[in-house]
Short mmCIF file of C-alpha atoms in Angstrom, two decimals:
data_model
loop_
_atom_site.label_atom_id
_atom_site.label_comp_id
_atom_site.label_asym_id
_atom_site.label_seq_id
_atom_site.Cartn_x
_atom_site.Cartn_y
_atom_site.Cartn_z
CA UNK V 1 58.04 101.78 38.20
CA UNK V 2 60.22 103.03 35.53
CA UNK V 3 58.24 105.92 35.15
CA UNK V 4 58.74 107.27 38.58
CA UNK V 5 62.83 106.22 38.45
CA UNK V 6 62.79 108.46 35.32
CA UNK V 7 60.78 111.54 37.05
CA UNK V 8 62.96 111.60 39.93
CA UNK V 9 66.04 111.43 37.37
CA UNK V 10 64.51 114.43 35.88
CA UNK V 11 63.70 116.46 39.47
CA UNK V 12 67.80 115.19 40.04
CA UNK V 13 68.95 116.92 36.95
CA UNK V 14 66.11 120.08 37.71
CA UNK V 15 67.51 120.51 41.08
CA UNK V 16 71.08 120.07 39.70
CA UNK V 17 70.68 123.06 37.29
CA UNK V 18 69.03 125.35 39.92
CA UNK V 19 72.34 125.02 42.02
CA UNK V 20 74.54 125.44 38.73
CA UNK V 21 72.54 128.71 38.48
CA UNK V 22 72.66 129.61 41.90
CA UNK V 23 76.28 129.74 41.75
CA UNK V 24 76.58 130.93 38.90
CA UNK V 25 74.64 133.78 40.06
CA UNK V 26 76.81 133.83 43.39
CA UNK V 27 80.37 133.93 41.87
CA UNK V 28 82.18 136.56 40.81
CA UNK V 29 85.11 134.85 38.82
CA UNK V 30 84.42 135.22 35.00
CA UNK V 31 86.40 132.03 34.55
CA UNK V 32 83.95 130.19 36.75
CA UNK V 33 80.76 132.12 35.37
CA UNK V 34 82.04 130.69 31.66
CA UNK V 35 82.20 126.98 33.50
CA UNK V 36 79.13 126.73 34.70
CA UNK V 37 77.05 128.13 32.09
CA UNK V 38 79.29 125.62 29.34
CA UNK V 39 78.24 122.74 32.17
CA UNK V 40 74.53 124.47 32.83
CA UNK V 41 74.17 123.29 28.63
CA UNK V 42 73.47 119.69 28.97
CA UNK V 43 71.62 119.74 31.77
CA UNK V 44 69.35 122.00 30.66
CA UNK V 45 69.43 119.96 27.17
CA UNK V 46 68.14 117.03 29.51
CA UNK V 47 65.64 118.75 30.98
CA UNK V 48 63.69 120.17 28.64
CA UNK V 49 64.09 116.53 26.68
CA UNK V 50 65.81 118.19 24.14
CA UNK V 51 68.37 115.55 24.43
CA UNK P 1 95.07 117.94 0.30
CA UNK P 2 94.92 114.81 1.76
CA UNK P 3 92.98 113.95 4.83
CA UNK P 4 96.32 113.06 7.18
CA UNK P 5 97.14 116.78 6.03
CA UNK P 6 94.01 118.37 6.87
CA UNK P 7 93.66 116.63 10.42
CA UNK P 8 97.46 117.62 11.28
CA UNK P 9 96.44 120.98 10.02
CA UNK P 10 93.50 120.90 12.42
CA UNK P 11 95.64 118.96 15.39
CA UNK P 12 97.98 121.91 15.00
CA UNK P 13 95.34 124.32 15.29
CA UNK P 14 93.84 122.89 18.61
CA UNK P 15 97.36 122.20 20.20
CA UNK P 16 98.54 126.03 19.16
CA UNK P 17 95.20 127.58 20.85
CA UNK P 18 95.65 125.01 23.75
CA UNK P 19 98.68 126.87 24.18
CA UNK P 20 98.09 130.00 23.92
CA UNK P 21 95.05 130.10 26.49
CA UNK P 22 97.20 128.42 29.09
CA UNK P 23 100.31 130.83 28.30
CA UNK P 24 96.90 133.65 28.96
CA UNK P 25 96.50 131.63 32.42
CA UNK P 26 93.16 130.29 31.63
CA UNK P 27 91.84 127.35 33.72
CA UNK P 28 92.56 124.03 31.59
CA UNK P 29 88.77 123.54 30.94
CA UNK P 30 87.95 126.50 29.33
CA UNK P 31 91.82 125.94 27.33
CA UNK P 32 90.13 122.84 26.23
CA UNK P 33 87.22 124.39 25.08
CA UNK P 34 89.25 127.04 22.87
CA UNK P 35 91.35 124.58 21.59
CA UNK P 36 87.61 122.18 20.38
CA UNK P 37 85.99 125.61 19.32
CA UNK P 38 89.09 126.88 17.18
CA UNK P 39 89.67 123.46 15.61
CA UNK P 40 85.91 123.01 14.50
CA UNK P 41 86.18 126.82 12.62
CA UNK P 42 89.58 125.13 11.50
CA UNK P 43 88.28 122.11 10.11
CA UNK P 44 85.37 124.36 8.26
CA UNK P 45 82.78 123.77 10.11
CA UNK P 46 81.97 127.26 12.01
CA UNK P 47 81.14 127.71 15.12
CA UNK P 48 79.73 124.92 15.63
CA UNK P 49 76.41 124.64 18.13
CA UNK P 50 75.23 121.50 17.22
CA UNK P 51 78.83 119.42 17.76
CA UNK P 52 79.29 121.48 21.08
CA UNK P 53 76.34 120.31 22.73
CA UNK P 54 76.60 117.06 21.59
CA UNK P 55 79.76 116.67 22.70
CA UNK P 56 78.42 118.19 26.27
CA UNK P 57 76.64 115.69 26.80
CA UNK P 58 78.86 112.61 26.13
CA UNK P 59 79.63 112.55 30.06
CA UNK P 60 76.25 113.69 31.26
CA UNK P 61 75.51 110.41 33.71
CA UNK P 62 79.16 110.10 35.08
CA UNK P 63 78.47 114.01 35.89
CA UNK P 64 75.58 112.89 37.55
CA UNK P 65 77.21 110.23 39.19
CA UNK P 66 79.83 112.51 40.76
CA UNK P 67 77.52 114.71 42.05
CA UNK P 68 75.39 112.56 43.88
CA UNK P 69 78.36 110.25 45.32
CA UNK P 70 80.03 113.72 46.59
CA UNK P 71 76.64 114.70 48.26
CA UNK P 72 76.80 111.45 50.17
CA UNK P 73 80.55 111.86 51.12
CA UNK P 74 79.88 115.63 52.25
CA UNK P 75 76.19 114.95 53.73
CA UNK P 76 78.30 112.18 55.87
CA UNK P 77 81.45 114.31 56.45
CA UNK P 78 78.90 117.06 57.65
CA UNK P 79 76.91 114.94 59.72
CA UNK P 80 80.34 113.90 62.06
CA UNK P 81 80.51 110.44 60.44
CA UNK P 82 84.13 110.42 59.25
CA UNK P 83 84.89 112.14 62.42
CA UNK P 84 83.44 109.90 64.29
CA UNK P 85 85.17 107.05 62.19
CA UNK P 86 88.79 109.03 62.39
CA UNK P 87 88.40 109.46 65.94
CA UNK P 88 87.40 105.81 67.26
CA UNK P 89 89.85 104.32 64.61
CA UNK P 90 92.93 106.72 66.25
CA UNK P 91 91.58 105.95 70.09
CA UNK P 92 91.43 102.44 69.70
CA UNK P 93 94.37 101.81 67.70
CA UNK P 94 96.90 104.72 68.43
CA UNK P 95 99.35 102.22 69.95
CA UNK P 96 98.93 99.73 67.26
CA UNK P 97 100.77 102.04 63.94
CA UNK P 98 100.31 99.09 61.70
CA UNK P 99 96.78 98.35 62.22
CA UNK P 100 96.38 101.99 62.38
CA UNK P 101 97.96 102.62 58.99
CA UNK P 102 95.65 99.77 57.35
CA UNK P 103 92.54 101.25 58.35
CA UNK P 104 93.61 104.58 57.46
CA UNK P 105 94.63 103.23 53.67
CA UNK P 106 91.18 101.93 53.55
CA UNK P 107 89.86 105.39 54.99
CA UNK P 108 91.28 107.26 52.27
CA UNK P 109 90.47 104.92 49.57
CA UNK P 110 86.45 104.88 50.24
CA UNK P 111 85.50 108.61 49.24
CA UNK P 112 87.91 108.19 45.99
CA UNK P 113 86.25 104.66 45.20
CA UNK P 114 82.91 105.79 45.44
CA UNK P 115 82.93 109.37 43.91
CA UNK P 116 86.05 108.40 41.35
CA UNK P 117 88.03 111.83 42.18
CA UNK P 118 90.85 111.97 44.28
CA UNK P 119 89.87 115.74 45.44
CA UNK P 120 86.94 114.17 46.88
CA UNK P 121 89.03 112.21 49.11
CA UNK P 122 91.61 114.80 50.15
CA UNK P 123 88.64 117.70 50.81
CA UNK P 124 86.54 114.69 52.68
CA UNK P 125 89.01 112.36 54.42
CA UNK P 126 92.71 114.52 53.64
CA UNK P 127 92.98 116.69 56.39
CA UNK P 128 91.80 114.45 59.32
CA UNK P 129 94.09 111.59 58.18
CA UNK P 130 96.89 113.87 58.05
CA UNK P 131 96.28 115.02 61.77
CA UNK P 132 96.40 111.22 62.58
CA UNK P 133 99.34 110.96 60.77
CA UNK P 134 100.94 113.65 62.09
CA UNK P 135 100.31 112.69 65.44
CA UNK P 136 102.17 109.54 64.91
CA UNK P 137 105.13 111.42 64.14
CA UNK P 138 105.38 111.46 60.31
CA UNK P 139 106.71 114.67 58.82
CA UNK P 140 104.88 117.07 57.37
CA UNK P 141 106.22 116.22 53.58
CA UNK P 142 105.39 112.65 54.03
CA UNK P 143 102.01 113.17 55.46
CA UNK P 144 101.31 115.24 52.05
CA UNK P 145 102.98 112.59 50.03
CA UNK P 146 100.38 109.68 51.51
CA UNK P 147 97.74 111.85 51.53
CA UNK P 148 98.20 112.95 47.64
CA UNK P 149 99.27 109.23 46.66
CA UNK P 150 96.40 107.27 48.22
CA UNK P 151 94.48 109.72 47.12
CA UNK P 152 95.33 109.28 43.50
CA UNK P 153 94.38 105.38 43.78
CA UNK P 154 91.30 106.36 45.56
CA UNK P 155 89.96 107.92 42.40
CA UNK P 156 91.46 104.79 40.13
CA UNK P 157 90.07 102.19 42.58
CA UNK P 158 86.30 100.12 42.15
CA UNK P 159 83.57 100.59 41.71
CA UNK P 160 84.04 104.74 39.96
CA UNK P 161 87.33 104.89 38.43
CA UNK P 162 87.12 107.71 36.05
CA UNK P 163 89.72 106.91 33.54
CA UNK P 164 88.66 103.37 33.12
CA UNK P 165 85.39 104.29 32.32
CA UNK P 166 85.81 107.26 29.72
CA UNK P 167 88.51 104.93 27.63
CA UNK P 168 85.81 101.80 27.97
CA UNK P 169 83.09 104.24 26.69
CA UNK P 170 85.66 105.79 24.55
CA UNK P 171 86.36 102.00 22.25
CA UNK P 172 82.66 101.03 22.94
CA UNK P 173 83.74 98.02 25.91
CA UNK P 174 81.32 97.85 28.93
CA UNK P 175 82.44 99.19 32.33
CA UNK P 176 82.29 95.44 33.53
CA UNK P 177 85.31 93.04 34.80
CA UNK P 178 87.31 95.85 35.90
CA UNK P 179 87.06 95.23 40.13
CA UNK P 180 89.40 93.04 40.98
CA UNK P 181 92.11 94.34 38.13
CA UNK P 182 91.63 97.85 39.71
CA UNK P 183 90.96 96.63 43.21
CA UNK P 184 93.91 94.70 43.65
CA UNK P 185 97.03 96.94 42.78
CA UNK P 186 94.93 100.26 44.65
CA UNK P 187 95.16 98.40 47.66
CA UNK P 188 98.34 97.08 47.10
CA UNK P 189 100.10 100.58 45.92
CA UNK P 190 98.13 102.47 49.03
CA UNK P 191 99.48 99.95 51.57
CA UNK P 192 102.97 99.96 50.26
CA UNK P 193 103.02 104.15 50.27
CA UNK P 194 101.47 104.06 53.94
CA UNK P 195 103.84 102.11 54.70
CA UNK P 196 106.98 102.90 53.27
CA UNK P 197 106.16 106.81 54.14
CA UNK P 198 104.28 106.41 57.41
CA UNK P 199 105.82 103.90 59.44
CA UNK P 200 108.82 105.72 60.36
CA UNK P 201 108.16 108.52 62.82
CA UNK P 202 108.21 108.76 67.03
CA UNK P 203 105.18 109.13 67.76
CA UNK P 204 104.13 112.86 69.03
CA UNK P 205 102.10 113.90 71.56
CA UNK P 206 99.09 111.11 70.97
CA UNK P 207 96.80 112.81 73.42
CA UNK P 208 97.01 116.37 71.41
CA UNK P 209 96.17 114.83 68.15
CA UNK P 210 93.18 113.64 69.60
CA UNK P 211 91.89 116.40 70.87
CA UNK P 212 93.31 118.58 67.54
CA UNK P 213 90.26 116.27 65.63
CA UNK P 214 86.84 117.40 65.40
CA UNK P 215 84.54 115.90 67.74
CA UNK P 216 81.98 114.27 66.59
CA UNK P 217 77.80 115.13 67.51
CA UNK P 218 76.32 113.23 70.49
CA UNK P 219 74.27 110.68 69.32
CA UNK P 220 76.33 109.50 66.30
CA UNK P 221 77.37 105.96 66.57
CA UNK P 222 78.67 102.90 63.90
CA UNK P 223 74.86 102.14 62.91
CA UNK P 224 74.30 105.49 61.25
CA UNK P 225 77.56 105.46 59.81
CA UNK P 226 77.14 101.54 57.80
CA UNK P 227 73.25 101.83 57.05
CA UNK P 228 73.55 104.37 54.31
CA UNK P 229 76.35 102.31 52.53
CA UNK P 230 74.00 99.08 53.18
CA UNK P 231 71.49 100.85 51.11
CA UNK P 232 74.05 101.54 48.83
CA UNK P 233 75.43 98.25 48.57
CA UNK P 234 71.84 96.37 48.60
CA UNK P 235 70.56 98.38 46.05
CA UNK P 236 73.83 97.09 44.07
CA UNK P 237 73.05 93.45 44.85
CA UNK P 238 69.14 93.42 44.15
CA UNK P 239 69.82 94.75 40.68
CA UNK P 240 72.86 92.15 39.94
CA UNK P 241 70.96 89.09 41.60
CA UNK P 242 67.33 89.90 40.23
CA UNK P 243 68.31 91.68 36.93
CA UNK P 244 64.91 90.76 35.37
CA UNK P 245 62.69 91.44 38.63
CA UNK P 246 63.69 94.75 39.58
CA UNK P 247 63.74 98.40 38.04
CA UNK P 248 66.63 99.86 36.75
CA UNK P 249 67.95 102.47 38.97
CA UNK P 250 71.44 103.57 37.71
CA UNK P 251 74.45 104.54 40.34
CA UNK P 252 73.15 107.91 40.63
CA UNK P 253 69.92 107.48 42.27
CA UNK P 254 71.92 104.29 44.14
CA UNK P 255 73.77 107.66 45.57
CA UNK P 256 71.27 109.88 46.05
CA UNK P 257 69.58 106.62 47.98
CA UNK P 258 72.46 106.67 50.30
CA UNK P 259 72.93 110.20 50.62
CA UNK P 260 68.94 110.73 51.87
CA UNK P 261 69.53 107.53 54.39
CA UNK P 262 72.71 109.47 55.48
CA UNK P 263 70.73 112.88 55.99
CA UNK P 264 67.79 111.69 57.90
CA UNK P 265 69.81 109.57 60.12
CA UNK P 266 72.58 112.57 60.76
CA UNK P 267 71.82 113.39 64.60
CA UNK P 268 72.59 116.91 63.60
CA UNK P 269 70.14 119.16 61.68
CA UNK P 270 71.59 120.28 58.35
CA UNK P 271 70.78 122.47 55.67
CA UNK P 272 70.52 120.39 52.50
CA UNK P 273 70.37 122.70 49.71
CA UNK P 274 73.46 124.24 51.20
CA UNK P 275 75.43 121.05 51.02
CA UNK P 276 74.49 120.03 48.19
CA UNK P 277 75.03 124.29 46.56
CA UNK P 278 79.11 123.18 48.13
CA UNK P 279 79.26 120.11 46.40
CA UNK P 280 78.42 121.93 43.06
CA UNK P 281 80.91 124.48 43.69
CA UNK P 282 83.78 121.89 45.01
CA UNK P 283 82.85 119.87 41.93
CA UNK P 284 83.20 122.56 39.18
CA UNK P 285 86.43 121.58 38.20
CA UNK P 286 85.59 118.17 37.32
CA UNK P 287 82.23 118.73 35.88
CA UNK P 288 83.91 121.55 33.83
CA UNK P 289 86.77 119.16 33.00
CA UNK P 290 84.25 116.06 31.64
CA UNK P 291 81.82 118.63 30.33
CA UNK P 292 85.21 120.35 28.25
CA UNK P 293 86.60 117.14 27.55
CA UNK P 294 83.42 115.53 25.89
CA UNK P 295 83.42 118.97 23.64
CA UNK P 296 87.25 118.39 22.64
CA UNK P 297 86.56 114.84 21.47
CA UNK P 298 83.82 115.27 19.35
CA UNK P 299 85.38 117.92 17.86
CA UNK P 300 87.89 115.73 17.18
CA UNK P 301 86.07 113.01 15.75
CA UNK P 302 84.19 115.30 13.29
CA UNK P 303 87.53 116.32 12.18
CA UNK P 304 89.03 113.16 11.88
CA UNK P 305 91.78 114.18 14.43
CA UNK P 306 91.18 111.29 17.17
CA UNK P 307 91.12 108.50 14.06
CA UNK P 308 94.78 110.30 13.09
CA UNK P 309 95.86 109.87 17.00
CA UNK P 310 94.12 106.29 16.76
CA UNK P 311 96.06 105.56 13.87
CA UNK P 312 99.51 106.83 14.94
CA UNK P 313 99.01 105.00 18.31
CA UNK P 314 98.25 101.94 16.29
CA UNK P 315 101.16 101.70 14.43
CA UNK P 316 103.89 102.94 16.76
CA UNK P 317 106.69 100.07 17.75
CA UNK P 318 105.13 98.19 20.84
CA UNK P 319 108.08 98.00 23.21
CA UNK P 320 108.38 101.99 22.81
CA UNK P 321 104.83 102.05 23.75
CA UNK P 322 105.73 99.40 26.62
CA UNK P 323 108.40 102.12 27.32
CA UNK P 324 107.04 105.06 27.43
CA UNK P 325 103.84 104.64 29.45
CA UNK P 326 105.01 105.59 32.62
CA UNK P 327 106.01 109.36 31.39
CA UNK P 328 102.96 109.60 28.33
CA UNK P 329 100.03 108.37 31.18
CA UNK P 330 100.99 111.22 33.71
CA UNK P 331 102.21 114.03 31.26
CA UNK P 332 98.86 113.75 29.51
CA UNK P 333 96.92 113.94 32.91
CA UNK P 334 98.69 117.02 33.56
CA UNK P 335 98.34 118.71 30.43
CA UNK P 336 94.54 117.37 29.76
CA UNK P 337 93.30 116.08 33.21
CA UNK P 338 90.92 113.23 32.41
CA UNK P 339 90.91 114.39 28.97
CA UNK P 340 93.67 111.91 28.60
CA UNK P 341 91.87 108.93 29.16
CA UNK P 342 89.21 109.72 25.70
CA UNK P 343 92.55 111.72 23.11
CA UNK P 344 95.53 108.90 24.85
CA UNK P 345 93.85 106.05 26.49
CA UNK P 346 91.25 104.91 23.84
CA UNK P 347 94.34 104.66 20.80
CA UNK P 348 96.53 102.48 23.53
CA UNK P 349 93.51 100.38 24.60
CA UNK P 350 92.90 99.37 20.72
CA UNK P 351 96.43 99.29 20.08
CA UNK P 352 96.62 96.02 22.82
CA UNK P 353 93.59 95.16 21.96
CA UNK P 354 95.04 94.51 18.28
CA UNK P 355 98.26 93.26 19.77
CA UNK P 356 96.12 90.29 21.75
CA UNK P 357 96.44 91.85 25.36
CA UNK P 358 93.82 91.79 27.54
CA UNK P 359 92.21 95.46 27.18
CA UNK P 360 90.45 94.95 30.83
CA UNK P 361 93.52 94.13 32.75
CA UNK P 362 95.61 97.04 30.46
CA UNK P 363 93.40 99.36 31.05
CA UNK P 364 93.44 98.68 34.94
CA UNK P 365 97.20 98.88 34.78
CA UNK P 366 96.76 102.17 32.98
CA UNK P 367 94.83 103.88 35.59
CA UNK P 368 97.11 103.40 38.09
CA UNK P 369 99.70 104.88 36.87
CA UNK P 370 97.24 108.08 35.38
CA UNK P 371 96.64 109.72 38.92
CA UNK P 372 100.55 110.53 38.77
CA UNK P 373 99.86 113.44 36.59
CA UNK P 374 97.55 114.78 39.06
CA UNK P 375 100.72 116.44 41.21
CA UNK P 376 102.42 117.55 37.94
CA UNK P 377 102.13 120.75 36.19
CA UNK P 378 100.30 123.13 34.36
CA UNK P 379 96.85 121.88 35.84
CA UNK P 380 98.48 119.61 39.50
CA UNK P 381 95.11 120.31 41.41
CA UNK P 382 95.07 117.45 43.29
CA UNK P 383 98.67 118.12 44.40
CA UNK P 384 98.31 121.17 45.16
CA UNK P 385 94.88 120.69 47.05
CA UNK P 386 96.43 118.28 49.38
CA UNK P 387 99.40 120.44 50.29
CA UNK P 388 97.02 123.12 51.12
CA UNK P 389 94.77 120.54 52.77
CA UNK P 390 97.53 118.83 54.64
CA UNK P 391 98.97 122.43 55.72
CA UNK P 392 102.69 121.58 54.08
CA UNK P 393 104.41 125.09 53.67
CA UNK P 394 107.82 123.76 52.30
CA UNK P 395 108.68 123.59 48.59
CA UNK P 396 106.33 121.91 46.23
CA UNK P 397 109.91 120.36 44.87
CA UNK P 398 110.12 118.66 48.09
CA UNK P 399 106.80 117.44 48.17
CA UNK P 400 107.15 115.69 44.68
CA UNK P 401 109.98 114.21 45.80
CA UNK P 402 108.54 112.46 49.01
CA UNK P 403 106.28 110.84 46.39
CA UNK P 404 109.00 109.73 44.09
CA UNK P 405 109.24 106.02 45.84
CA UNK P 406 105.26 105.33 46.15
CA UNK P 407 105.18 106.87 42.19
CA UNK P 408 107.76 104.88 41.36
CA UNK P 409 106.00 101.34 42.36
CA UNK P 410 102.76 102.44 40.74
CA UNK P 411 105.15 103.21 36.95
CA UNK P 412 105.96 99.70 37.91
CA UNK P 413 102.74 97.79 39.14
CA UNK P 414 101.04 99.76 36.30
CA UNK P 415 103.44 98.88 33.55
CA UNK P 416 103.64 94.88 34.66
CA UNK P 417 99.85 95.24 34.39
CA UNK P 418 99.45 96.43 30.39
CA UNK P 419 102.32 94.05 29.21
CA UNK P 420 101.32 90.79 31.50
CA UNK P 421 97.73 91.35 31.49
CA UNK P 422 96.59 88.48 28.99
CA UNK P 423 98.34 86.21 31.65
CA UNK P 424 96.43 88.35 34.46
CA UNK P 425 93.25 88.47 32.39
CA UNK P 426 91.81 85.57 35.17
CA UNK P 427 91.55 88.70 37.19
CA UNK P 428 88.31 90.01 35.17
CA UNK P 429 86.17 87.19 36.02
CA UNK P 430 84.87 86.75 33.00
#
């Protein structure tokens, strides 16, 4: 059971960085592109178990 | 040189870049980062890769935690559930203010509670409680004043309150025994400010304020709006009554739980990914903020910085600290956002600590008085959302001063809290 809590806390962070990249794609604010790509970091740190 | 000199040096460093990327109009969070990325090549360490993540992810799960509570509040605010609520609450009880003005406290307090950020509230609940409110005949000023105030508890009040939980983390204290201490004076501040500010007023045109709020879908009803929070709250009491017997699941996926109940029983179809693309964007701030904020700290641990704050705090005459709280709380909110709670809050917490207060019931008293700095400038998002929310066009001067009374009783209530709180320590429960 705590397997499948951890996968879906890994597809919540996975589907968390697609959106950060989505909009980071999507905006055209430097200021925000700079934001989400220093909040992007540990997300992507957590997924690929790096953290 | 001597360590005190070399963290000064460094402290210097970080405050002078601070500075001068807010005097270049840069958002606050990316000033923070500056300031943590100038005083690790300061301190000798480079550019430093290794520190900056690390410190990115000090705040990963509360990041996760706002996310998935703000999905809930928007998935319901999209699905006509706070209409819904705003509208049956304002038919059945238009012609009773005070019962009105209770259930609209509690109305504005929910979104804060749950999500701990008062911009949740104001973009979620802000600008139908101000129609109410309007329609009841309280100016325009006022009706920003409430708005912003209970707002500003929202995000301090049970079970997320942001600043409690970074200082706890911050001095190594579980997030546990804070709900009544926080609880108590939220409710009791928000009451007094709807009070004091909204019961005056002839009431306007009641019919017109109706029909100004947004009607809900057909086929919503009181059901769809409790069951998601019933999932929310079971899952809450499973894990606390069977600790042993059942899985643990963490207040994000608790969230996400609610937020999926609230989506598939919405009687309106909605497009997921795009709610959920708006809550990343209307939470960029605050994920930017914690994400910043964790940076700046361990910067300024590896420097030796936060021990010379720690220190100072330590040893600074108590009744000046007793003093002083009500200006040093909001000032550093302004200036650092929730960044105050980890650089101000964790030196005060082990300064009582040391001094034999009760660090639970201090740091309760603390966070209601934190919000206040959310109106002030530089950063004032939250006060400036909610005038922009609440459609107030007068002078932001004026505004600040409608919430001079309400901020006034929270210096107080907060204050009374930090220097009685070993006497109010029965609060904690523990």
């Amino acid at each position: 059971m705590e397997l499948v809590v951890t996968i879906i806390y890994y597809c919540l962070v996975g589907f968390v960085s697609v959106l950060l990249i989505y909009n980071l794609i999507k905006t055209t604010e430097w200021q925000k592109e700079v934001l989400y790509i220093i909040v992007l970091i540990p997300f992507l740190l957590r997924l690929f178990m790096l953290k | 040189m001597d360590m005190t000199t070399y963290a000064l040096i460094v402290l210097g460093v970080m405050v002078l870049f601070y500075a001068g990327a807010k005097l270049l109009k840069l958002s606050t969070e990316i000033s923070m980062f500056i300031a943590a990325a100038a005083g690790c090549v300061a301190g000798g360490f480079g550019f430093s890769a290794r520190h900056i993540a690390e410190g990115a992810m000090t705040y990963l799960d509360i990041n996760l935690i706002f996310i998935t509570a703000t999905l809930f509040m928007n998935i319901l605010k999209e699905s006509g559930g706070v209409a819904f609520v705003v509208r049956g609450m304002f038919r059945r009880f238009r012609r009773q203010r005070a019962i009105l003005l209770v259930l609209l406290t509690i109305l504005l307090l929910i979104p804060g509670a749950l999500t701990g950020a008062g911009s949740v509230t104001v973009l979620i609940a802000g600008g139908m409680v101000s129609t109410v409110l309007l329609g009841l005949g309280v100016p325009k000023v006022k009706t920003a004043a409430i708005v912003f105030i209970v707002a500003g508890l929202s995000a301090a009040a049970p079970p997320i309150s942001l600043w409690a939980m970074m200082t706890a983390a911050g001095v190594n204290m579980p997030y546990v025994g804070f709900f009544w201490p926080l609880m108590l004076p939220c409710l009791v501040a928000g009451l007094l400010t709807m009070f004091i500010l909204g019961w005056r007023g002839a009431p306007a045109d009641l019919e017109r304020a109706l029909e100004e709020l947004p009607v809900p879908p057909a086929g919503m009803n009181w059901l769809k709006i409790i069951l998601p929070f019933v999932v929310f709250l079971g899952l809450i009491v499973v894990g606390r009554t069977w600790p042993h017997e059942t899985v643990v699941t963490g207040l994000p996926l608790m969230f996400l739980c609610a937020a999926l109940t609230s989506y598939v029983l919405s009687p309106q179809k909605m497009d997921l990914f795009q709610i959920s693309q708006k809550t990343i964007e209307q939470l960029l701030p605050l994920l930017g903020t914690l994400t910043c904020v964790g940076i700046l700290v361990q910067i300024m641990t590896l420097t030796g910085v936060r021990g010379l704050l720690a220190v100072t705090t330590v040893t600074l005459p108590v009744a000046l600290v007793f003093a002083t709280l009500f200006i040093i709380l909001p000032v550093s909110e302004a200036v650092l956002m929730w960044g105050a709670a980890p650089v101000i809050g964790v030196p005060l917490i082990l300064l009582f600590n040391t001094m034999g207060l009760n660090p639970i019931v201090a740091l309760a008293g603390m966070s209601i008085i934190w919000p206040l700095g959310d109106a002030l400038p530089p950063t004032a998002i939250i006060g400036r959302l909610t005038v922009d929310v609440t459609g107030y066009q007068g002078s932001y001067g004026q505004f600040l001063k409608a919430c001079l009374i309400p901020a006034v009783i929270m210096m107080i209530i907060g204050t009374l809290m930090v220097v009685y709180s070993k006497q109010l320590g029965f609060l904690t429960g523990l």
